[in-house]
Amino acid sequence: MNHFVIIDSSRTIAAFKTGQVLTSNQAVTNLTTLEAQRLDQEMDNLTMHWGGPTNAQNIYMNTAKPPFDNVNVRKALHLALYRQPIIEAFSGGRDLMGYLNPPGFWYSRTQEEYDQLPGYRELNGEKHPDDLAEARRLLREADITPDLKVTLSARNCCGYPDQAVQVKEQLKRDLGWDIDIQTWESSAGFNAYWAGDFQFMVQASVLNNTSPDAIHSRWVSGAVPQWVGGGRGKFFTVEGVEDLYEKQMREPDQQKRKLLINRIEDTLYDAGGATATIYWVMRHHPVEHRIQNFNFTVDGRTWEHVWCNPGC
């Protein structure tokens, strides 16, 4: 296999259309869902394989730096995010609004339940006024003035800079925040996040599988609790989450386990967790028809026993 690093989505599309590339190395590209849909429609000799909602677009907040060291500020950000316009802009509505659990699985809440949860409620396509009012109240309680100056980080990958622009515009309009966007090259961004050199950022988390263990292990181990804790070795955890995580792993009754999983979500938000999920991406994997025996799986590990006909 020859691999090429292509950052710009228009160059990615051109490379597929001219036959210079035949696929991606996993079910994550720099194409938005909307761009992936268009490429699928415009190429007869390519199939876009679609997976479930296993890629969460998030905002991570650095709890070691002001203003996100304040629990009220973290809660206010979650409440003020207006997720649906971002989903429409990047997927035409194909991607899904979701809580910390991806939607549509046995352990997920229904959409009707999500529609009643603070931060996710919409009235006729508008943010619920009570959510914005509560966000502003929490900020006043935290002595945060409406002209708060803060920097939003985004790696030059996966649509993050464009999403950051929408988040910036929303928080300016609804909370009065004055936001600078710091765009990093991909590796430089990761270095900054591991060093704790950011205030808040737009960043996805990809699930290797859809087990609740894989989803909620993110809050007790790995990169996420270190990034939001201020960098490598500085873990931020919400009290009670690890205990609930351990209990749900050992609960044989599915309904009881679902209740424990829902309690993890609620505990993370009620206690001012440092992750605000924007939406869940329907993962896509473009494959040109010369590639034979391609079998799409949710975790993207698909490269056993694959060949080209005619040759690649």
PDB file of C-alpha atoms in Angstrom:
ATOM      1  CA  MET A   1       0.000   0.000   0.000  1.00  0.00           C
ATOM      2  CA  ASN A   2       1.126   3.516  -0.815  1.00  0.00           C
ATOM      3  CA  HIS A   3      -0.191   6.114   1.624  1.00  0.00           C
ATOM      4  CA  PHE A   4      -0.611   9.832   0.927  1.00  0.00           C
ATOM      5  CA  VAL A   5      -1.393  12.476   3.526  1.00  0.00           C
ATOM      6  CA  ILE A   6      -4.053  14.763   2.030  1.00  0.00           C
ATOM      7  CA  ILE A   7      -5.407  17.431   4.365  1.00  0.00           C
ATOM      8  CA  ASP A   8      -7.650  19.459   2.079  1.00  0.00           C
ATOM      9  CA  SER A   9     -11.023  17.888   1.288  1.00  0.00           C
ATOM     10  CA  SER A  10     -11.140  19.249  -2.284  1.00  0.00           C
ATOM     11  CA  ARG A  11      -7.800  17.591  -3.038  1.00  0.00           C
ATOM     12  CA  THR A  12      -9.086  14.369  -1.488  1.00  0.00           C
ATOM     13  CA  ILE A  13     -12.118  14.424  -3.789  1.00  0.00           C
ATOM     14  CA  ALA A  14      -9.961  15.203  -6.827  1.00  0.00           C
ATOM     15  CA  ALA A  15      -7.593  12.331  -5.973  1.00  0.00           C
ATOM     16  CA  PHE A  16     -10.496   9.868  -5.919  1.00  0.00           C
ATOM     17  CA  LYS A  17     -12.057  11.187  -9.119  1.00  0.00           C
ATOM     18  CA  THR A  18      -8.760  10.969 -11.035  1.00  0.00           C
ATOM     19  CA  GLY A  19      -7.984   7.484  -9.721  1.00  0.00           C
ATOM     20  CA  GLN A  20      -4.838   8.588  -7.883  1.00  0.00           C
ATOM     21  CA  VAL A  21      -6.165   7.053  -4.667  1.00  0.00           C
ATOM     22  CA  LEU A  22      -8.508   4.086  -4.337  1.00  0.00           C
ATOM     23  CA  THR A  23      -9.546   4.195  -0.692  1.00  0.00           C
ATOM     24  CA  SER A  24      -8.736   5.585   2.740  1.00  0.00           C
ATOM     25  CA  ASN A  25      -6.739   3.689   5.332  1.00  0.00           C
ATOM     26  CA  GLN A  26      -9.655   3.741   7.784  1.00  0.00           C
ATOM     27  CA  ALA A  27     -13.247   4.919   8.081  1.00  0.00           C
ATOM     28  CA  VAL A  28     -12.158   8.470   8.876  1.00  0.00           C
ATOM     29  CA  THR A  29     -11.284  11.013   6.200  1.00  0.00           C
ATOM     30  CA  ASN A  30     -11.125  14.789   6.012  1.00  0.00           C
ATOM     31  CA  LEU A  31     -14.407  14.759   4.106  1.00  0.00           C
ATOM     32  CA  THR A  32     -17.501  15.905   5.902  1.00  0.00           C
ATOM     33  CA  THR A  33     -20.499  13.599   5.742  1.00  0.00           C
ATOM     34  CA  LEU A  34     -22.034  15.940   3.157  1.00  0.00           C
ATOM     35  CA  GLU A  35     -18.892  15.809   0.981  1.00  0.00           C
ATOM     36  CA  ALA A  36     -18.737  12.018   1.312  1.00  0.00           C
ATOM     37  CA  GLN A  37     -22.371  11.756   0.181  1.00  0.00           C
ATOM     38  CA  ARG A  38     -21.657  13.902  -2.884  1.00  0.00           C
ATOM     39  CA  LEU A  39     -18.570  11.877  -3.815  1.00  0.00           C
ATOM     40  CA  ASP A  40     -20.635   8.694  -3.560  1.00  0.00           C
ATOM     41  CA  GLN A  41     -23.297  10.150  -5.869  1.00  0.00           C
ATOM     42  CA  GLU A  42     -20.815  11.495  -8.426  1.00  0.00           C
ATOM     43  CA  MET A  43     -18.648   8.377  -8.853  1.00  0.00           C
ATOM     44  CA  ASP A  44     -20.098   5.252 -10.468  1.00  0.00           C
ATOM     45  CA  ASN A  45     -16.914   3.262  -9.814  1.00  0.00           C
ATOM     46  CA  LEU A  46     -16.773   3.964  -6.074  1.00  0.00           C
ATOM     47  CA  THR A  47     -18.861   2.780  -3.116  1.00  0.00           C
ATOM     48  CA  MET A  48     -19.100   4.784   0.076  1.00  0.00           C
ATOM     49  CA  HIS A  49     -19.562   2.312   2.924  1.00  0.00           C
ATOM     50  CA  TRP A  50     -21.506   3.794   5.829  1.00  0.00           C
ATOM     51  CA  GLY A  51     -21.127   2.744   9.428  1.00  0.00           C
ATOM     52  CA  GLY A  52     -23.078   3.641  12.515  1.00  0.00           C
ATOM     53  CA  PRO A  53     -22.658   6.697  14.732  1.00  0.00           C
ATOM     54  CA  THR A  54     -19.301   5.730  16.223  1.00  0.00           C
ATOM     55  CA  ASN A  55     -17.357   8.986  15.886  1.00  0.00           C
ATOM     56  CA  ALA A  56     -18.247  11.675  18.437  1.00  0.00           C
ATOM     57  CA  GLN A  57     -17.474  15.318  17.668  1.00  0.00           C
ATOM     58  CA  ASN A  58     -16.749  16.941  21.015  1.00  0.00           C
ATOM     59  CA  ILE A  59     -15.638  20.042  22.770  1.00  0.00           C
ATOM     60  CA  TYR A  60     -13.032  19.235  25.411  1.00  0.00           C
ATOM     61  CA  MET A  61     -12.362  21.779  28.155  1.00  0.00           C
ATOM     62  CA  ASN A  62      -9.087  22.110  30.025  1.00  0.00           C
ATOM     63  CA  THR A  63     -10.054  22.010  33.709  1.00  0.00           C
ATOM     64  CA  ALA A  64      -6.544  23.109  34.708  1.00  0.00           C
ATOM     65  CA  LYS A  65      -6.914  26.539  33.068  1.00  0.00           C
ATOM     66  CA  PRO A  66      -9.398  29.383  33.535  1.00  0.00           C
ATOM     67  CA  PRO A  67     -12.215  29.746  32.767  1.00  0.00           C
ATOM     68  CA  PHE A  68     -12.909  26.001  32.444  1.00  0.00           C
ATOM     69  CA  ASP A  69     -11.527  25.244  35.877  1.00  0.00           C
ATOM     70  CA  ASN A  70     -14.940  26.526  37.007  1.00  0.00           C
ATOM     71  CA  VAL A  71     -17.688  23.908  36.953  1.00  0.00           C
ATOM     72  CA  ASN A  72     -20.368  26.500  36.122  1.00  0.00           C
ATOM     73  CA  VAL A  73     -18.533  27.553  32.962  1.00  0.00           C
ATOM     74  CA  ARG A  74     -18.353  23.957  31.758  1.00  0.00           C
ATOM     75  CA  LYS A  75     -22.065  23.473  32.411  1.00  0.00           C
ATOM     76  CA  ALA A  76     -22.892  26.746  30.646  1.00  0.00           C
ATOM     77  CA  LEU A  77     -20.987  25.725  27.522  1.00  0.00           C
ATOM     78  CA  HIS A  78     -22.912  22.469  27.272  1.00  0.00           C
ATOM     79  CA  LEU A  79     -26.229  24.267  27.719  1.00  0.00           C
ATOM     80  CA  ALA A  80     -25.450  26.986  25.175  1.00  0.00           C
ATOM     81  CA  LEU A  81     -24.241  24.759  22.309  1.00  0.00           C
ATOM     82  CA  TYR A  82     -26.749  24.745  19.461  1.00  0.00           C
ATOM     83  CA  ARG A  83     -25.970  21.433  17.839  1.00  0.00           C
ATOM     84  CA  GLN A  84     -28.491  21.069  15.021  1.00  0.00           C
ATOM     85  CA  PRO A  85     -27.128  23.832  12.722  1.00  0.00           C
ATOM     86  CA  ILE A  86     -23.663  22.262  12.915  1.00  0.00           C
ATOM     87  CA  ILE A  87     -25.116  18.873  12.005  1.00  0.00           C
ATOM     88  CA  GLU A  88     -26.979  20.393   9.056  1.00  0.00           C
ATOM     89  CA  ALA A  89     -23.894  22.222   7.808  1.00  0.00           C
ATOM     90  CA  PHE A  90     -21.650  19.175   7.865  1.00  0.00           C
ATOM     91  CA  SER A  91     -24.002  16.341   6.960  1.00  0.00           C
ATOM     92  CA  GLY A  92     -27.274  17.732   5.683  1.00  0.00           C
ATOM     93  CA  GLY A  93     -28.898  16.112   8.708  1.00  0.00           C
ATOM     94  CA  ARG A  94     -27.477  12.608   8.225  1.00  0.00           C
ATOM     95  CA  ASP A  95     -25.300  12.749  11.339  1.00  0.00           C
ATOM     96  CA  LEU A  96     -27.052  12.488  14.683  1.00  0.00           C
ATOM     97  CA  MET A  97     -27.391  14.598  17.773  1.00  0.00           C
ATOM     98  CA  GLY A  98     -26.532  12.550  20.785  1.00  0.00           C
ATOM     99  CA  TYR A  99     -25.640  12.572  24.410  1.00  0.00           C
ATOM    100  CA  LEU A 100     -22.413  10.960  25.646  1.00  0.00           C
ATOM    101  CA  ASN A 101     -23.841   7.658  24.388  1.00  0.00           C
ATOM    102  CA  PRO A 102     -24.261   7.287  20.627  1.00  0.00           C
ATOM    103  CA  PRO A 103     -27.920   7.186  19.588  1.00  0.00           C
ATOM    104  CA  GLY A 104     -29.714   4.118  18.335  1.00  0.00           C
ATOM    105  CA  PHE A 105     -28.178   1.341  20.439  1.00  0.00           C
ATOM    106  CA  TRP A 106     -29.853  -0.797  23.122  1.00  0.00           C
ATOM    107  CA  TYR A 107     -28.315   1.286  25.914  1.00  0.00           C
ATOM    108  CA  SER A 108     -29.189   4.647  24.314  1.00  0.00           C
ATOM    109  CA  ARG A 109     -32.018   6.923  25.255  1.00  0.00           C
ATOM    110  CA  THR A 110     -34.693   7.543  22.639  1.00  0.00           C
ATOM    111  CA  GLN A 111     -34.697  10.745  20.619  1.00  0.00           C
ATOM    112  CA  GLU A 112     -37.825  11.791  22.508  1.00  0.00           C
ATOM    113  CA  GLU A 113     -35.898  11.462  25.760  1.00  0.00           C
ATOM    114  CA  TYR A 114     -32.945  13.423  24.377  1.00  0.00           C
ATOM    115  CA  ASP A 115     -35.335  16.174  23.299  1.00  0.00           C
ATOM    116  CA  GLN A 116     -36.214  16.755  26.957  1.00  0.00           C
ATOM    117  CA  LEU A 117     -32.636  16.922  28.244  1.00  0.00           C
ATOM    118  CA  PRO A 118     -31.112  20.331  29.029  1.00  0.00           C
ATOM    119  CA  GLY A 119     -28.726  21.376  26.286  1.00  0.00           C
ATOM    120  CA  TYR A 120     -30.471  19.245  23.660  1.00  0.00           C
ATOM    121  CA  ARG A 121     -33.928  20.774  23.723  1.00  0.00           C
ATOM    122  CA  GLU A 122     -35.083  22.660  20.635  1.00  0.00           C
ATOM    123  CA  LEU A 123     -38.313  24.506  19.951  1.00  0.00           C
ATOM    124  CA  ASN A 124     -39.213  24.773  16.254  1.00  0.00           C
ATOM    125  CA  GLY A 125     -35.553  24.639  15.292  1.00  0.00           C
ATOM    126  CA  GLU A 126     -34.374  27.075  17.961  1.00  0.00           C
ATOM    127  CA  LYS A 127     -32.448  26.634  21.191  1.00  0.00           C
ATOM    128  CA  HIS A 128     -34.695  26.298  24.188  1.00  0.00           C
ATOM    129  CA  PRO A 129     -34.690  29.718  25.902  1.00  0.00           C
ATOM    130  CA  ASP A 130     -34.503  28.093  29.330  1.00  0.00           C
ATOM    131  CA  ASP A 131     -31.169  26.481  28.429  1.00  0.00           C
ATOM    132  CA  LEU A 132     -29.668  29.807  27.356  1.00  0.00           C
ATOM    133  CA  ALA A 133     -31.093  31.555  30.412  1.00  0.00           C
ATOM    134  CA  GLU A 134     -29.585  28.929  32.718  1.00  0.00           C
ATOM    135  CA  ALA A 135     -26.217  29.153  30.910  1.00  0.00           C
ATOM    136  CA  ARG A 136     -26.134  32.932  31.445  1.00  0.00           C
ATOM    137  CA  ARG A 137     -27.145  32.531  35.099  1.00  0.00           C
ATOM    138  CA  LEU A 138     -24.346  30.032  35.715  1.00  0.00           C
ATOM    139  CA  LEU A 139     -21.817  32.409  34.152  1.00  0.00           C
ATOM    140  CA  ARG A 140     -23.008  35.308  36.321  1.00  0.00           C
ATOM    141  CA  GLU A 141     -22.685  33.058  39.363  1.00  0.00           C
ATOM    142  CA  ALA A 142     -19.109  32.295  38.284  1.00  0.00           C
ATOM    143  CA  ASP A 143     -18.386  36.057  37.867  1.00  0.00           C
ATOM    144  CA  ILE A 144     -17.778  35.578  34.135  1.00  0.00           C
ATOM    145  CA  THR A 145     -18.522  38.746  32.170  1.00  0.00           C
ATOM    146  CA  PRO A 146     -20.179  38.509  28.727  1.00  0.00           C
ATOM    147  CA  ASP A 147     -17.004  39.778  26.993  1.00  0.00           C
ATOM    148  CA  LEU A 148     -14.967  36.751  28.121  1.00  0.00           C
ATOM    149  CA  LYS A 149     -11.837  36.325  25.977  1.00  0.00           C
ATOM    150  CA  VAL A 150     -10.914  32.718  25.331  1.00  0.00           C
ATOM    151  CA  THR A 151      -9.064  30.643  22.713  1.00  0.00           C
ATOM    152  CA  LEU A 152     -10.659  27.688  20.935  1.00  0.00           C
ATOM    153  CA  SER A 153      -8.179  25.188  19.471  1.00  0.00           C
ATOM    154  CA  ALA A 154      -8.687  23.009  16.400  1.00  0.00           C
ATOM    155  CA  ARG A 155      -6.341  20.672  14.563  1.00  0.00           C
ATOM    156  CA  ASN A 156      -6.225  21.083  10.788  1.00  0.00           C
ATOM    157  CA  CYS A 157      -8.127  17.838  10.333  1.00  0.00           C
ATOM    158  CA  CYS A 158     -11.547  16.352   9.949  1.00  0.00           C
ATOM    159  CA  GLY A 159     -13.472  19.625   9.608  1.00  0.00           C
ATOM    160  CA  TYR A 160     -12.443  20.824  13.067  1.00  0.00           C
ATOM    161  CA  PRO A 161     -11.505  24.411  12.027  1.00  0.00           C
ATOM    162  CA  ASP A 162     -14.850  24.880  10.243  1.00  0.00           C
ATOM    163  CA  GLN A 163     -16.736  23.493  13.227  1.00  0.00           C
ATOM    164  CA  ALA A 164     -14.759  25.831  15.488  1.00  0.00           C
ATOM    165  CA  VAL A 165     -16.008  28.790  13.443  1.00  0.00           C
ATOM    166  CA  GLN A 166     -19.612  27.765  14.027  1.00  0.00           C
ATOM    167  CA  VAL A 167     -19.021  27.244  17.752  1.00  0.00           C
ATOM    168  CA  LYS A 168     -17.352  30.656  17.937  1.00  0.00           C
ATOM    169  CA  GLU A 169     -20.278  32.370  16.233  1.00  0.00           C
ATOM    170  CA  GLN A 170     -22.820  30.660  18.510  1.00  0.00           C
ATOM    171  CA  LEU A 171     -21.038  31.523  21.748  1.00  0.00           C
ATOM    172  CA  LYS A 172     -20.500  35.104  20.591  1.00  0.00           C
ATOM    173  CA  ARG A 173     -24.179  35.508  19.746  1.00  0.00           C
ATOM    174  CA  ASP A 174     -25.661  33.764  22.766  1.00  0.00           C
ATOM    175  CA  LEU A 175     -23.095  34.366  25.525  1.00  0.00           C
ATOM    176  CA  GLY A 176     -21.107  37.358  24.237  1.00  0.00           C
ATOM    177  CA  TRP A 177     -17.769  35.501  24.306  1.00  0.00           C
ATOM    178  CA  ASP A 178     -14.810  36.939  22.368  1.00  0.00           C
ATOM    179  CA  ILE A 179     -13.146  33.833  20.900  1.00  0.00           C
ATOM    180  CA  ASP A 180      -9.884  33.472  19.007  1.00  0.00           C
ATOM    181  CA  ILE A 181      -9.425  30.267  17.003  1.00  0.00           C
ATOM    182  CA  GLN A 182      -6.019  28.590  17.223  1.00  0.00           C
ATOM    183  CA  THR A 183      -5.549  26.240  14.260  1.00  0.00           C
ATOM    184  CA  TRP A 184      -2.832  23.641  14.683  1.00  0.00           C
ATOM    185  CA  GLU A 185      -1.241  21.288  12.208  1.00  0.00           C
ATOM    186  CA  SER A 186      -2.325  17.822  13.290  1.00  0.00           C
ATOM    187  CA  SER A 187       0.781  16.611  15.132  1.00  0.00           C
ATOM    188  CA  ALA A 188       1.451  20.037  16.662  1.00  0.00           C
ATOM    189  CA  GLY A 189      -2.093  20.078  17.972  1.00  0.00           C
ATOM    190  CA  PHE A 190      -1.699  16.714  19.660  1.00  0.00           C
ATOM    191  CA  ASN A 191       1.572  17.898  21.207  1.00  0.00           C
ATOM    192  CA  ALA A 192      -0.211  20.968  22.570  1.00  0.00           C
ATOM    193  CA  TYR A 193      -3.078  18.910  23.988  1.00  0.00           C
ATOM    194  CA  TRP A 194      -0.735  16.484  25.736  1.00  0.00           C
ATOM    195  CA  ALA A 195       1.152  19.472  27.152  1.00  0.00           C
ATOM    196  CA  GLY A 196      -2.086  21.066  28.381  1.00  0.00           C
ATOM    197  CA  ASP A 197      -1.451  24.059  26.114  1.00  0.00           C
ATOM    198  CA  PHE A 198      -5.077  24.936  25.321  1.00  0.00           C
ATOM    199  CA  GLN A 199      -8.237  26.275  26.935  1.00  0.00           C
ATOM    200  CA  PHE A 200     -10.850  24.344  24.981  1.00  0.00           C
ATOM    201  CA  MET A 201     -10.823  22.481  21.698  1.00  0.00           C
ATOM    202  CA  VAL A 202     -12.885  20.812  18.998  1.00  0.00           C
ATOM    203  CA  GLN A 203     -11.810  17.173  18.738  1.00  0.00           C
ATOM    204  CA  ALA A 204     -13.445  13.864  17.841  1.00  0.00           C
ATOM    205  CA  SER A 205     -13.200  10.564  19.670  1.00  0.00           C
ATOM    206  CA  VAL A 206     -13.563   7.432  17.564  1.00  0.00           C
ATOM    207  CA  LEU A 207     -14.930   4.237  19.079  1.00  0.00           C
ATOM    208  CA  ASN A 208     -13.208   0.982  18.197  1.00  0.00           C
ATOM    209  CA  ASN A 209     -16.467  -0.792  18.964  1.00  0.00           C
ATOM    210  CA  THR A 210     -19.918   0.118  20.225  1.00  0.00           C
ATOM    211  CA  SER A 211     -19.748  -1.652  23.571  1.00  0.00           C
ATOM    212  CA  PRO A 212     -20.606   0.631  26.519  1.00  0.00           C
ATOM    213  CA  ASP A 213     -17.248  -0.384  27.996  1.00  0.00           C
ATOM    214  CA  ALA A 214     -15.427   1.209  25.049  1.00  0.00           C
ATOM    215  CA  ILE A 215     -17.561   4.341  25.207  1.00  0.00           C
ATOM    216  CA  HIS A 216     -17.271   5.070  28.901  1.00  0.00           C
ATOM    217  CA  SER A 217     -13.708   3.930  29.448  1.00  0.00           C
ATOM    218  CA  ARG A 218     -12.871   7.355  27.931  1.00  0.00           C
ATOM    219  CA  TRP A 219     -13.812   9.054  31.198  1.00  0.00           C
ATOM    220  CA  VAL A 220     -11.601   6.905  33.446  1.00  0.00           C
ATOM    221  CA  SER A 221      -8.481   6.179  31.349  1.00  0.00           C
ATOM    222  CA  GLY A 222      -6.632   7.181  28.194  1.00  0.00           C
ATOM    223  CA  ALA A 223      -6.231  10.513  26.429  1.00  0.00           C
ATOM    224  CA  VAL A 224      -9.478  12.295  27.297  1.00  0.00           C
ATOM    225  CA  PRO A 225      -9.151  12.486  31.114  1.00  0.00           C
ATOM    226  CA  GLN A 226      -5.532  13.622  30.673  1.00  0.00           C
ATOM    227  CA  TRP A 227      -6.242  16.281  28.046  1.00  0.00           C
ATOM    228  CA  VAL A 228      -9.076  17.775  30.081  1.00  0.00           C
ATOM    229  CA  GLY A 229      -7.003  17.374  33.231  1.00  0.00           C
ATOM    230  CA  GLY A 230      -4.278  19.651  31.907  1.00  0.00           C
ATOM    231  CA  GLY A 231      -1.953  17.313  30.035  1.00  0.00           C
ATOM    232  CA  ARG A 232      -0.056  14.062  30.290  1.00  0.00           C
ATOM    233  CA  GLY A 233      -0.378  12.395  33.674  1.00  0.00           C
ATOM    234  CA  LYS A 234      -2.935  14.921  34.985  1.00  0.00           C
ATOM    235  CA  PHE A 235      -6.217  13.036  35.078  1.00  0.00           C
ATOM    236  CA  PHE A 236      -9.559  14.788  35.525  1.00  0.00           C
ATOM    237  CA  THR A 237     -12.359  12.492  36.617  1.00  0.00           C
ATOM    238  CA  VAL A 238     -15.875  13.097  37.886  1.00  0.00           C
ATOM    239  CA  GLU A 239     -16.639  11.571  41.256  1.00  0.00           C
ATOM    240  CA  GLY A 240     -18.839   8.499  41.006  1.00  0.00           C
ATOM    241  CA  VAL A 241     -18.259   7.777  37.313  1.00  0.00           C
ATOM    242  CA  GLU A 242     -15.598   5.126  37.759  1.00  0.00           C
ATOM    243  CA  ASP A 243     -17.763   3.289  40.298  1.00  0.00           C
ATOM    244  CA  LEU A 244     -20.761   3.341  37.919  1.00  0.00           C
ATOM    245  CA  TYR A 245     -18.500   2.214  35.066  1.00  0.00           C
ATOM    246  CA  GLU A 246     -17.312  -0.798  37.064  1.00  0.00           C
ATOM    247  CA  LYS A 247     -20.870  -1.676  38.127  1.00  0.00           C
ATOM    248  CA  GLN A 248     -22.274  -1.593  34.574  1.00  0.00           C
ATOM    249  CA  MET A 249     -19.502  -3.933  33.381  1.00  0.00           C
ATOM    250  CA  ARG A 250     -20.601  -6.524  35.950  1.00  0.00           C
ATOM    251  CA  GLU A 251     -24.366  -6.144  35.604  1.00  0.00           C
ATOM    252  CA  PRO A 252     -25.884  -9.145  33.735  1.00  0.00           C
ATOM    253  CA  ASP A 253     -29.402  -7.704  33.517  1.00  0.00           C
ATOM    254  CA  GLN A 254     -29.578  -5.558  30.372  1.00  0.00           C
ATOM    255  CA  GLN A 255     -32.231  -3.128  31.607  1.00  0.00           C
ATOM    256  CA  LYS A 256     -30.415  -2.541  34.894  1.00  0.00           C
ATOM    257  CA  ARG A 257     -27.184  -2.055  32.975  1.00  0.00           C
ATOM    258  CA  LYS A 258     -28.840   0.523  30.727  1.00  0.00           C
ATOM    259  CA  LEU A 259     -29.929   2.503  33.791  1.00  0.00           C
ATOM    260  CA  LEU A 260     -26.358   2.488  35.106  1.00  0.00           C
ATOM    261  CA  ILE A 261     -25.060   3.667  31.721  1.00  0.00           C
ATOM    262  CA  ASN A 262     -27.602   6.494  31.644  1.00  0.00           C
ATOM    263  CA  ARG A 263     -26.509   7.459  35.155  1.00  0.00           C
ATOM    264  CA  ILE A 264     -22.922   7.783  33.894  1.00  0.00           C
ATOM    265  CA  GLU A 265     -24.107  10.333  31.325  1.00  0.00           C
ATOM    266  CA  ASP A 266     -26.167  12.253  33.841  1.00  0.00           C
ATOM    267  CA  THR A 267     -23.389  12.249  36.440  1.00  0.00           C
ATOM    268  CA  LEU A 268     -20.863  13.605  33.944  1.00  0.00           C
ATOM    269  CA  TYR A 269     -23.087  16.535  32.953  1.00  0.00           C
ATOM    270  CA  ASP A 270     -24.616  17.245  36.369  1.00  0.00           C
ATOM    271  CA  ALA A 271     -21.175  17.386  37.965  1.00  0.00           C
ATOM    272  CA  GLY A 272     -19.710  19.599  35.249  1.00  0.00           C
ATOM    273  CA  GLY A 273     -17.807  17.085  33.163  1.00  0.00           C
ATOM    274  CA  ALA A 274     -15.260  18.495  30.746  1.00  0.00           C
ATOM    275  CA  THR A 275     -16.678  16.976  27.538  1.00  0.00           C
ATOM    276  CA  ALA A 276     -19.604  18.429  25.610  1.00  0.00           C
ATOM    277  CA  THR A 277     -20.606  16.171  22.728  1.00  0.00           C
ATOM    278  CA  ILE A 278     -21.675  18.162  19.670  1.00  0.00           C
ATOM    279  CA  TYR A 279     -22.916  15.266  17.520  1.00  0.00           C
ATOM    280  CA  TRP A 280     -22.210  11.718  16.356  1.00  0.00           C
ATOM    281  CA  VAL A 281     -20.793  11.188  12.859  1.00  0.00           C
ATOM    282  CA  MET A 282     -21.961   8.376  10.593  1.00  0.00           C
ATOM    283  CA  ARG A 283     -18.540   6.966   9.679  1.00  0.00           C
ATOM    284  CA  HIS A 284     -17.755   6.504   5.995  1.00  0.00           C
ATOM    285  CA  HIS A 285     -15.177   4.508   4.056  1.00  0.00           C
ATOM    286  CA  PRO A 286     -14.749   5.202   0.304  1.00  0.00           C
ATOM    287  CA  VAL A 287     -13.644   2.203  -1.768  1.00  0.00           C
ATOM    288  CA  GLU A 288     -12.979   2.199  -5.523  1.00  0.00           C
ATOM    289  CA  HIS A 289     -14.375  -0.852  -7.305  1.00  0.00           C
ATOM    290  CA  ARG A 290     -10.981  -2.199  -8.331  1.00  0.00           C
ATOM    291  CA  ILE A 291     -10.540  -3.230  -4.694  1.00  0.00           C
ATOM    292  CA  GLN A 292     -11.983  -6.686  -4.203  1.00  0.00           C
ATOM    293  CA  ASN A 293     -13.213  -8.489  -1.076  1.00  0.00           C
ATOM    294  CA  PHE A 294     -13.586  -5.322   1.000  1.00  0.00           C
ATOM    295  CA  ASN A 295     -15.696  -6.024   4.081  1.00  0.00           C
ATOM    296  CA  PHE A 296     -16.712  -3.000   6.075  1.00  0.00           C
ATOM    297  CA  THR A 297     -16.723  -3.293   9.852  1.00  0.00           C
ATOM    298  CA  VAL A 298     -17.628  -0.707  12.461  1.00  0.00           C
ATOM    299  CA  ASP A 299     -14.031  -0.446  13.669  1.00  0.00           C
ATOM    300  CA  GLY A 300     -12.581  -0.161  10.162  1.00  0.00           C
ATOM    301  CA  ARG A 301     -10.204  -3.118  10.397  1.00  0.00           C
ATOM    302  CA  THR A 302     -10.892  -4.454   6.940  1.00  0.00           C
ATOM    303  CA  TRP A 303      -7.607  -5.218   5.202  1.00  0.00           C
ATOM    304  CA  GLU A 304      -7.271  -8.998   5.415  1.00  0.00           C
ATOM    305  CA  HIS A 305      -7.509 -10.884   2.094  1.00  0.00           C
ATOM    306  CA  VAL A 306      -8.017  -7.815  -0.105  1.00  0.00           C
ATOM    307  CA  TRP A 307      -6.772  -7.587  -3.719  1.00  0.00           C
ATOM    308  CA  CYS A 308      -7.260  -5.462  -6.827  1.00  0.00           C
ATOM    309  CA  ASN A 309      -8.824  -6.501 -10.119  1.00  0.00           C
ATOM    310  CA  PRO A 310      -7.608  -5.097 -12.442  1.00  0.00           C
ATOM    311  CA  GLY A 311      -4.360  -4.389 -10.626  1.00  0.00           C
ATOM    312  CA  CYS A 312      -4.053  -1.332  -8.430  1.00  0.00           C
TER     313      CYS A 312
END
